[in-house]
Amino acid sequence: MPPTRMLVGIDFSKNRADLALLKNTGELLIRHCGFANNQAGYQQAKELILKTLSECGLSGLDVAGEATSYYWLPLFVAMEQDVDLVDYDLKLYLLNPKWVRWYKKSQPSNHKNDRIDPRYIGDYLRTHRPATTWHYDERWMPVRIYTRLRFHLVKSLSREKNLFNLFLFLAYTSYAQRKPFSKPLAMISQALLRDPALLDSFQDQDVEELADWLHEHSHHLLGDPAKCAQRLRQVLSERYRLPEDLAASVQQGIEILLDTIQYLQGQVTQVEGLIAELTQTGHPEVAWLDSIPGIGPVFASGIAAEIADLKRFSDVQIWDDRKQQMRPRRPQELSDAIGKYAGLWWPDNSSGNFQAEEKRLSREGNAYLRFYILEAADSLRQHLPDFTRYYQSKYDQAFHHKHKRALVLTGRKALDLIVALLRHKEPYRAKEAAALSPTG
C-alpha cells in the first residue's frame, strides 16, 4: 500500500495534547511532540502537521484521539472547521480508550506515559480503523451537553440522598423502616427533621393531638394523620440516644444534606427546562419519541441526542454468512447494534464444547444512552400495558435482582420501539408496541 495519508494519534489531557505522526504504512514520522491543549497550542500543532504533510508528499490526513472526558472536543471542532486542512481530506476518529488499552496489551510490554501512548493510538487507527468518522453535529451536540449534565446531576443527587439516609439512621434509627410519611424527603418530613426540639416534644404527646397537628401543618395532605402520628411516635421511642456533641454534628449534617438535595433538585429542574426549550424546534426525533406515553421530552432528548443520526449505525456494512458478502443492516440488526452501543446486550461465552449457562449484561458502551433508555423503560412500564405485562413476566422469571433484570430487558424491548419510530420518522401509535416481539 503506497504511503498517501498521514495518521496522527493524539493523547489528550486537560493541559496538553501529545501527538505522534506516522504514515498509513506504519512508518513513524514523529515519535512524540506535545502542545498545550488550547488555541495557541493547536496552531503550533497544525503548523507541524502541515509541514510534515508537505515534506513527505502526503495527500490525506487521518486524526484519531481518545474520548477522554471533553478534553478532545475543542481541538476536534477546531480541526474540522479549519479551512487549511480541507485540501487534505481530513478524517477525524474518536476512539474508546478501552480499545486502545486492549490493543496495547496485545503488543510487547511497554511503559505507560504521554510520550508513548500517542503512537499506539495512531497505530490502532492504522490497523483497526473505525467504520464511522467523527463530525461536529450542530443539532445534537448542544442538546447532548445538557442531557449529559443532567445525568451527572441526577447521579450526584442520588449519592446525596444515600448519604442523607445514613445520617437519618444515626439520628432516628427506624425512620426509613416505620415510614411515618410517604417519603423521608416529603415537605412535612423535612420541616420536622430540621427542628429536633419539636420532634422531641412529640414523644410524650397524645397521638390524637399529634395527628391533628400533623394534619394542620401538612396543609391537609396526609392520607391518614393518625397512622402517621403513631408511626412517628414509634420512631422517636426506638431511636438510639447519641451523646449530645455527636447528636449535634449529625443534626447539622442532616440540615446541610437537605439544603444540598434541594439545591440539586433545583439544578436538575433548571437543566430540564433548558433541554425542553432547546429541543422545542428543529428536533423532530424528540417529538416522535415524546409521543410514546410516559417518556416525556427529557428522556426523549437524552435518547435522541446519544443516538443522533441513525445512519451512523445503518450505513455500516456487515458480513452475511449465507450470501458470503457484505450488506447493510436489517431493521432488527440496527436495533441490536444500538443496543450493543448502549451496553444493553449479553455476549456469548463459549469455547469448544463449553457453553456458559448464564450470560452477563455487557454494561460497556455509552453509559448516557443506557441511563436514559432504562429511565424511559421504568416510566413505560407504568404507562403502557404491553410493557407492564412484559416487565412483570421478566420480574417473575428472575431469581435474583428481579427489578434490575426485568428493567434491563424492558429497556431492550423499549429500544426496539424507539428505533422503529426513528427509522420510520413518525410518532408513536399503539399498535406498534404490540407488534414488537420480546427481545429478552
PDB file of C-alpha atoms in Angstrom, residues 303-411:
ATOM      1  CA  ILE A 303     -32.039   9.114  23.916  1.00  0.00           C
ATOM      2  CA  ALA A 304     -32.229  11.037  20.647  1.00  0.00           C
ATOM      3  CA  ALA A 305     -29.112  13.090  21.416  1.00  0.00           C
ATOM      4  CA  GLU A 306     -26.981   9.991  22.042  1.00  0.00           C
ATOM      5  CA  ILE A 307     -28.256   8.079  19.008  1.00  0.00           C
ATOM      6  CA  ALA A 308     -28.195  11.221  16.825  1.00  0.00           C
ATOM      7  CA  ASP A 309     -28.199  10.236  13.134  1.00  0.00           C
ATOM      8  CA  LEU A 310     -29.332   6.638  12.565  1.00  0.00           C
ATOM      9  CA  LYS A 311     -27.048   6.494   9.527  1.00  0.00           C
ATOM     10  CA  ARG A 312     -24.125   6.118  11.930  1.00  0.00           C
ATOM     11  CA  PHE A 313     -25.433   2.602  12.506  1.00  0.00           C
ATOM     12  CA  SER A 314     -27.459   1.776   9.401  1.00  0.00           C
ATOM     13  CA  ASP A 315     -24.755   2.676   6.862  1.00  0.00           C
ATOM     14  CA  VAL A 316     -22.258   0.254   8.414  1.00  0.00           C
ATOM     15  CA  GLN A 317     -21.892  -2.869   6.269  1.00  0.00           C
ATOM     16  CA  ILE A 318     -21.923  -6.289   7.979  1.00  0.00           C
ATOM     17  CA  TRP A 319     -20.981  -9.744   6.763  1.00  0.00           C
ATOM     18  CA  ASP A 320     -23.757 -12.049   5.558  1.00  0.00           C
ATOM     19  CA  ASP A 321     -22.732 -15.656   6.302  1.00  0.00           C
ATOM     20  CA  ARG A 322     -25.365 -17.091   3.968  1.00  0.00           C
ATOM     21  CA  LYS A 323     -24.609 -14.909   0.955  1.00  0.00           C
ATOM     22  CA  GLN A 324     -20.907 -14.643   1.772  1.00  0.00           C
ATOM     23  CA  GLN A 325     -20.807 -10.915   1.163  1.00  0.00           C
ATOM     24  CA  MET A 326     -21.166  -7.566   2.898  1.00  0.00           C
ATOM     25  CA  ARG A 327     -24.623  -5.994   3.173  1.00  0.00           C
ATOM     26  CA  PRO A 328     -26.460  -3.212   5.055  1.00  0.00           C
ATOM     27  CA  ARG A 329     -28.037  -3.938   8.427  1.00  0.00           C
ATOM     28  CA  ARG A 330     -31.641  -5.097   8.586  1.00  0.00           C
ATOM     29  CA  PRO A 331     -34.090  -3.321  10.966  1.00  0.00           C
ATOM     30  CA  GLN A 332     -33.633  -5.730  13.890  1.00  0.00           C
ATOM     31  CA  GLU A 333     -29.874  -5.745  13.365  1.00  0.00           C
ATOM     32  CA  LEU A 334     -29.959  -1.944  13.523  1.00  0.00           C
ATOM     33  CA  SER A 335     -31.725  -2.081  16.889  1.00  0.00           C
ATOM     34  CA  ASP A 336     -29.248  -4.728  18.082  1.00  0.00           C
ATOM     35  CA  ALA A 337     -26.317  -2.518  17.047  1.00  0.00           C
ATOM     36  CA  ILE A 338     -27.659   0.443  19.032  1.00  0.00           C
ATOM     37  CA  GLY A 339     -28.345  -1.870  21.968  1.00  0.00           C
ATOM     38  CA  LYS A 340     -24.737  -3.003  21.839  1.00  0.00           C
ATOM     39  CA  TYR A 341     -23.610   0.623  21.632  1.00  0.00           C
ATOM     40  CA  ALA A 342     -25.575   1.290  24.834  1.00  0.00           C
ATOM     41  CA  GLY A 343     -24.184  -1.785  26.602  1.00  0.00           C
ATOM     42  CA  LEU A 344     -27.593  -3.486  26.598  1.00  0.00           C
ATOM     43  CA  TRP A 345     -26.545  -6.850  25.221  1.00  0.00           C
ATOM     44  CA  TRP A 346     -25.414 -10.226  26.518  1.00  0.00           C
ATOM     45  CA  PRO A 347     -22.163 -11.511  24.932  1.00  0.00           C
ATOM     46  CA  ASP A 348     -21.804 -15.232  24.292  1.00  0.00           C
ATOM     47  CA  ASN A 349     -19.285 -17.083  26.436  1.00  0.00           C
ATOM     48  CA  SER A 350     -18.330 -20.363  24.786  1.00  0.00           C
ATOM     49  CA  SER A 351     -15.280 -22.321  23.760  1.00  0.00           C
ATOM     50  CA  GLY A 352     -15.200 -25.747  22.118  1.00  0.00           C
ATOM     51  CA  ASN A 353     -17.877 -27.855  23.777  1.00  0.00           C
ATOM     52  CA  PHE A 354     -18.267 -25.388  26.638  1.00  0.00           C
ATOM     53  CA  GLN A 355     -21.285 -23.071  26.658  1.00  0.00           C
ATOM     54  CA  ALA A 356     -21.861 -20.792  29.654  1.00  0.00           C
ATOM     55  CA  GLU A 357     -25.282 -21.286  31.206  1.00  0.00           C
ATOM     56  CA  GLU A 358     -25.618 -17.628  32.157  1.00  0.00           C
ATOM     57  CA  LYS A 359     -24.913 -14.592  30.000  1.00  0.00           C
ATOM     58  CA  ARG A 360     -23.885 -11.415  31.778  1.00  0.00           C
ATOM     59  CA  LEU A 361     -25.006  -7.980  30.702  1.00  0.00           C
ATOM     60  CA  SER A 362     -22.132  -6.209  28.954  1.00  0.00           C
ATOM     61  CA  ARG A 363     -22.585  -2.730  30.515  1.00  0.00           C
ATOM     62  CA  GLU A 364     -19.765  -1.497  28.270  1.00  0.00           C
ATOM     63  CA  GLY A 365     -20.727   1.243  25.887  1.00  0.00           C
ATOM     64  CA  ASN A 366     -22.493   4.577  26.073  1.00  0.00           C
ATOM     65  CA  ALA A 367     -23.499   4.964  29.732  1.00  0.00           C
ATOM     66  CA  TYR A 368     -25.597   8.053  28.966  1.00  0.00           C
ATOM     67  CA  LEU A 369     -27.726   6.270  26.379  1.00  0.00           C
ATOM     68  CA  ARG A 370     -28.130   3.251  28.676  1.00  0.00           C
ATOM     69  CA  PHE A 371     -29.211   5.525  31.534  1.00  0.00           C
ATOM     70  CA  TYR A 372     -31.907   7.301  29.531  1.00  0.00           C
ATOM     71  CA  ILE A 373     -33.215   4.089  27.948  1.00  0.00           C
ATOM     72  CA  LEU A 374     -33.621   2.475  31.364  1.00  0.00           C
ATOM     73  CA  GLU A 375     -35.211   5.626  32.809  1.00  0.00           C
ATOM     74  CA  ALA A 376     -37.655   5.626  29.892  1.00  0.00           C
ATOM     75  CA  ALA A 377     -38.333   1.896  30.337  1.00  0.00           C
ATOM     76  CA  ASP A 378     -39.141   2.399  34.015  1.00  0.00           C
ATOM     77  CA  SER A 379     -41.709   5.003  33.007  1.00  0.00           C
ATOM     78  CA  LEU A 380     -43.098   2.970  30.088  1.00  0.00           C
ATOM     79  CA  ARG A 381     -43.890   0.003  32.326  1.00  0.00           C
ATOM     80  CA  GLN A 382     -46.145   2.315  34.325  1.00  0.00           C
ATOM     81  CA  HIS A 383     -47.966   3.781  31.323  1.00  0.00           C
ATOM     82  CA  LEU A 384     -48.233   1.117  28.602  1.00  0.00           C
ATOM     83  CA  PRO A 385     -49.997  -2.197  29.390  1.00  0.00           C
ATOM     84  CA  ASP A 386     -47.821  -4.125  26.937  1.00  0.00           C
ATOM     85  CA  PHE A 387     -44.665  -3.022  28.743  1.00  0.00           C
ATOM     86  CA  THR A 388     -46.307  -3.556  32.132  1.00  0.00           C
ATOM     87  CA  ARG A 389     -47.025  -7.198  31.266  1.00  0.00           C
ATOM     88  CA  TYR A 390     -43.579  -7.719  29.782  1.00  0.00           C
ATOM     89  CA  TYR A 391     -41.846  -6.238  32.826  1.00  0.00           C
ATOM     90  CA  GLN A 392     -43.933  -8.344  35.200  1.00  0.00           C
ATOM     91  CA  SER A 393     -43.241 -11.550  33.279  1.00  0.00           C
ATOM     92  CA  LYS A 394     -39.482 -10.948  33.416  1.00  0.00           C
ATOM     93  CA  TYR A 395     -39.729  -9.971  37.072  1.00  0.00           C
ATOM     94  CA  ASP A 396     -41.481 -13.249  37.887  1.00  0.00           C
ATOM     95  CA  GLN A 397     -38.918 -15.287  35.941  1.00  0.00           C
ATOM     96  CA  ALA A 398     -35.895 -13.837  37.738  1.00  0.00           C
ATOM     97  CA  PHE A 399     -34.363 -15.493  40.802  1.00  0.00           C
ATOM     98  CA  HIS A 400     -32.034 -12.647  41.762  1.00  0.00           C
ATOM     99  CA  HIS A 401     -32.122  -8.870  41.293  1.00  0.00           C
ATOM    100  CA  LYS A 402     -35.644  -9.141  39.982  1.00  0.00           C
ATOM    101  CA  HIS A 403     -36.281  -5.442  39.345  1.00  0.00           C
ATOM    102  CA  LYS A 404     -32.900  -4.764  37.734  1.00  0.00           C
ATOM    103  CA  ARG A 405     -33.142  -7.733  35.405  1.00  0.00           C
ATOM    104  CA  ALA A 406     -36.741  -7.007  34.431  1.00  0.00           C
ATOM    105  CA  LEU A 407     -35.969  -3.326  33.871  1.00  0.00           C
ATOM    106  CA  VAL A 408     -32.974  -4.039  31.621  1.00  0.00           C
ATOM    107  CA  LEU A 409     -34.998  -6.460  29.498  1.00  0.00           C
ATOM    108  CA  THR A 410     -37.850  -3.942  29.331  1.00  0.00           C
ATOM    109  CA  GLY A 411     -35.343  -1.309  28.269  1.00  0.00           C
TER     110      GLY A 411
END
